[in-house]
Tab-separated table of C-alpha atoms in Angstrom:
chain	number	residue	atom	x	y	z
A	1	UNK	CA	-27.344	27.139	-2.533
A	2	UNK	CA	-24.373	26.634	-4.601
A	3	UNK	CA	-21.742	24.219	-4.195
A	4	UNK	CA	-18.467	25.153	-5.230
A	5	UNK	CA	-16.085	22.099	-6.064
A	6	UNK	CA	-12.594	22.297	-5.081
A	7	UNK	CA	-10.273	23.175	-7.706
A	8	UNK	CA	-8.521	20.249	-8.814
A	9	UNK	CA	-4.972	19.459	-7.924
A	10	UNK	CA	-2.352	20.807	-10.274
A	11	UNK	CA	-0.544	18.735	-13.238
A	12	UNK	CA	2.700	18.941	-14.223
A	13	UNK	CA	3.374	17.625	-17.663
A	14	UNK	CA	6.782	15.842	-18.159
A	15	UNK	CA	8.650	15.199	-20.912
A	16	UNK	CA	11.855	13.138	-20.741
A	17	UNK	CA	14.410	13.183	-23.560
A	18	UNK	CA	17.592	11.599	-24.049
A	19	UNK	CA	16.608	8.029	-22.905
A	20	UNK	CA	19.547	5.648	-24.362
A	21	UNK	CA	16.679	2.694	-24.696
A	22	UNK	CA	13.206	2.169	-24.364
A	23	UNK	CA	13.894	-1.037	-22.222
A	24	UNK	CA	12.313	-0.982	-18.648
A	25	UNK	CA	10.820	2.009	-16.817
A	26	UNK	CA	11.087	5.626	-15.826
A	27	UNK	CA	10.819	6.069	-11.956
A	28	UNK	CA	9.463	9.479	-10.876
A	29	UNK	CA	9.428	11.173	-7.737
A	30	UNK	CA	7.622	14.533	-7.005
A	31	UNK	CA	8.214	16.151	-3.637
A	32	UNK	CA	8.147	19.246	-1.559
A	33	UNK	CA	10.423	17.742	1.133
A	34	UNK	CA	13.975	19.008	0.231
A	35	UNK	CA	15.447	16.443	3.072
A	36	UNK	CA	13.701	13.624	0.930
A	37	UNK	CA	15.220	14.737	-2.406
A	38	UNK	CA	16.260	13.015	-4.731
A	39	UNK	CA	15.146	9.947	-2.746
A	40	UNK	CA	11.100	10.082	-2.191
A	41	UNK	CA	11.158	6.810	-0.328
A	42	UNK	CA	11.734	8.947	3.118
A	43	UNK	CA	8.648	10.830	2.208
A	44	UNK	CA	5.430	9.687	2.781
A	45	UNK	CA	3.766	12.940	1.064
A	46	UNK	CA	5.567	12.388	-2.358
A	47	UNK	CA	4.186	11.441	-5.430
A	48	UNK	CA	5.693	8.373	-6.967
A	49	UNK	CA	5.217	6.338	-10.019
A	50	UNK	CA	6.715	4.172	-12.840
A	51	UNK	CA	6.075	4.963	-16.450
A	52	UNK	CA	7.254	2.566	-19.089
A	53	UNK	CA	10.340	3.872	-20.799
A	54	UNK	CA	8.920	3.694	-24.416
A	55	UNK	CA	6.133	6.157	-22.788
A	56	UNK	CA	8.390	8.668	-21.070
A	57	UNK	CA	8.240	11.188	-23.868
A	58	UNK	CA	5.199	13.007	-22.438
A	59	UNK	CA	3.456	12.074	-19.297
A	60	UNK	CA	1.424	13.780	-16.182
A	61	UNK	CA	1.970	14.154	-12.501
A	62	UNK	CA	-0.582	14.918	-10.478
A	63	UNK	CA	0.453	17.438	-7.442
A	64	UNK	CA	-1.262	17.039	-4.412
A	65	UNK	CA	-1.458	20.766	-3.927
A	66	UNK	CA	0.165	23.996	-5.199
A	67	UNK	CA	3.509	24.736	-3.701
A	68	UNK	CA	7.293	24.028	-4.687
A	69	UNK	CA	8.221	20.758	-5.955
A	70	UNK	CA	11.269	18.834	-7.412
A	71	UNK	CA	11.282	15.952	-9.971
A	72	UNK	CA	14.052	13.037	-9.746
A	73	UNK	CA	13.331	10.717	-12.385
A	74	UNK	CA	15.649	7.226	-12.827
A	75	UNK	CA	15.890	5.232	-16.238
A	76	UNK	CA	15.385	1.910	-14.422
A	77	UNK	CA	16.373	-0.209	-17.714
A	78	UNK	CA	16.441	-3.578	-15.754
A	79	UNK	CA	12.942	-3.018	-14.028
A	80	UNK	CA	13.942	-3.863	-10.550
A	81	UNK	CA	13.070	-0.376	-9.131
A	82	UNK	CA	15.892	0.920	-7.937
A	83	UNK	CA	19.167	2.836	-9.365
A	84	UNK	CA	21.871	0.247	-10.151
A	85	UNK	CA	25.398	1.527	-9.060
A	86	UNK	CA	28.902	0.504	-10.123
A	87	UNK	CA	31.246	1.435	-6.967
A	88	UNK	CA	29.755	5.147	-6.513
A	89	UNK	CA	28.318	5.963	-10.152
A	90	UNK	CA	24.876	5.238	-11.436
A	91	UNK	CA	24.797	2.540	-13.950
A	92	UNK	CA	21.263	3.667	-14.948
A	93	UNK	CA	20.105	7.033	-16.241
A	94	UNK	CA	18.884	9.906	-14.111
A	95	UNK	CA	17.788	13.241	-14.170
A	96	UNK	CA	15.949	16.323	-12.396
A	97	UNK	CA	13.670	19.059	-13.064
A	98	UNK	CA	15.295	22.282	-14.280
A	99	UNK	CA	18.263	20.155	-15.581
A	100	UNK	CA	20.478	21.696	-13.085
A	101	UNK	CA	24.338	20.875	-13.466
A	102	UNK	CA	25.456	17.888	-11.920
A	103	UNK	CA	29.008	17.456	-10.464
A	104	UNK	CA	29.687	14.992	-7.492
A	105	UNK	CA	26.452	13.583	-5.769
A	106	UNK	CA	22.677	14.609	-6.853
A	107	UNK	CA	21.803	18.265	-7.174
A	108	UNK	CA	20.322	20.489	-4.278
A	109	UNK	CA	16.745	20.778	-3.774
A	110	UNK	CA	16.641	24.547	-4.418
A	111	UNK	CA	18.649	23.930	-7.949
A	112	UNK	CA	16.054	21.638	-9.157
A	113	UNK	CA	12.562	22.942	-7.669
A	114	UNK	CA	9.769	25.007	-9.369
A	115	UNK	CA	6.958	26.666	-8.373
A	116	UNK	CA	3.458	24.674	-8.964
A	117	UNK	CA	0.419	26.936	-8.870
A	118	UNK	CA	-1.683	25.421	-11.794
A	119	UNK	CA	-0.612	23.227	-14.619
A	120	UNK	CA	2.763	23.331	-16.259
A	121	UNK	CA	5.185	21.667	-17.974
A	122	UNK	CA	8.935	20.341	-17.182
A	123	UNK	CA	11.573	18.900	-19.339
A	124	UNK	CA	13.859	16.811	-18.155
A	125	UNK	CA	17.009	15.707	-19.859
A	126	UNK	CA	18.473	12.511	-18.765
A	127	UNK	CA	22.079	11.819	-18.002
A	128	UNK	CA	24.280	8.727	-17.874
A	129	UNK	CA	27.797	8.112	-16.178
A	130	UNK	CA	28.335	4.912	-17.509
């Protein structure tokens, strides 16, 4: 009798460019839940991780399964595990999969989403408002 192993979950290779420093960490959120984007804290099924800023040039995120995902990243320079704001503007850097144009507020899930069917790559450019 042959046992077939389930296919391993897909891997998204992520490269973050444009960090203004290597201080702190990059908080990463991978989600399929459009209502929980870009704040994964409302999505129990999301993949959340922290990567040292110095290592953010290239790292892997393991998607739970094939599907349509979006990624949000925050350069948490002071290491307090959240995006610091001054009034309404983020004081720390942020970025999204597919690098959508940012006007007022975060982009839509649709503008940042991409299909994951197997291993793939996303390059995310950081933006800083202040």
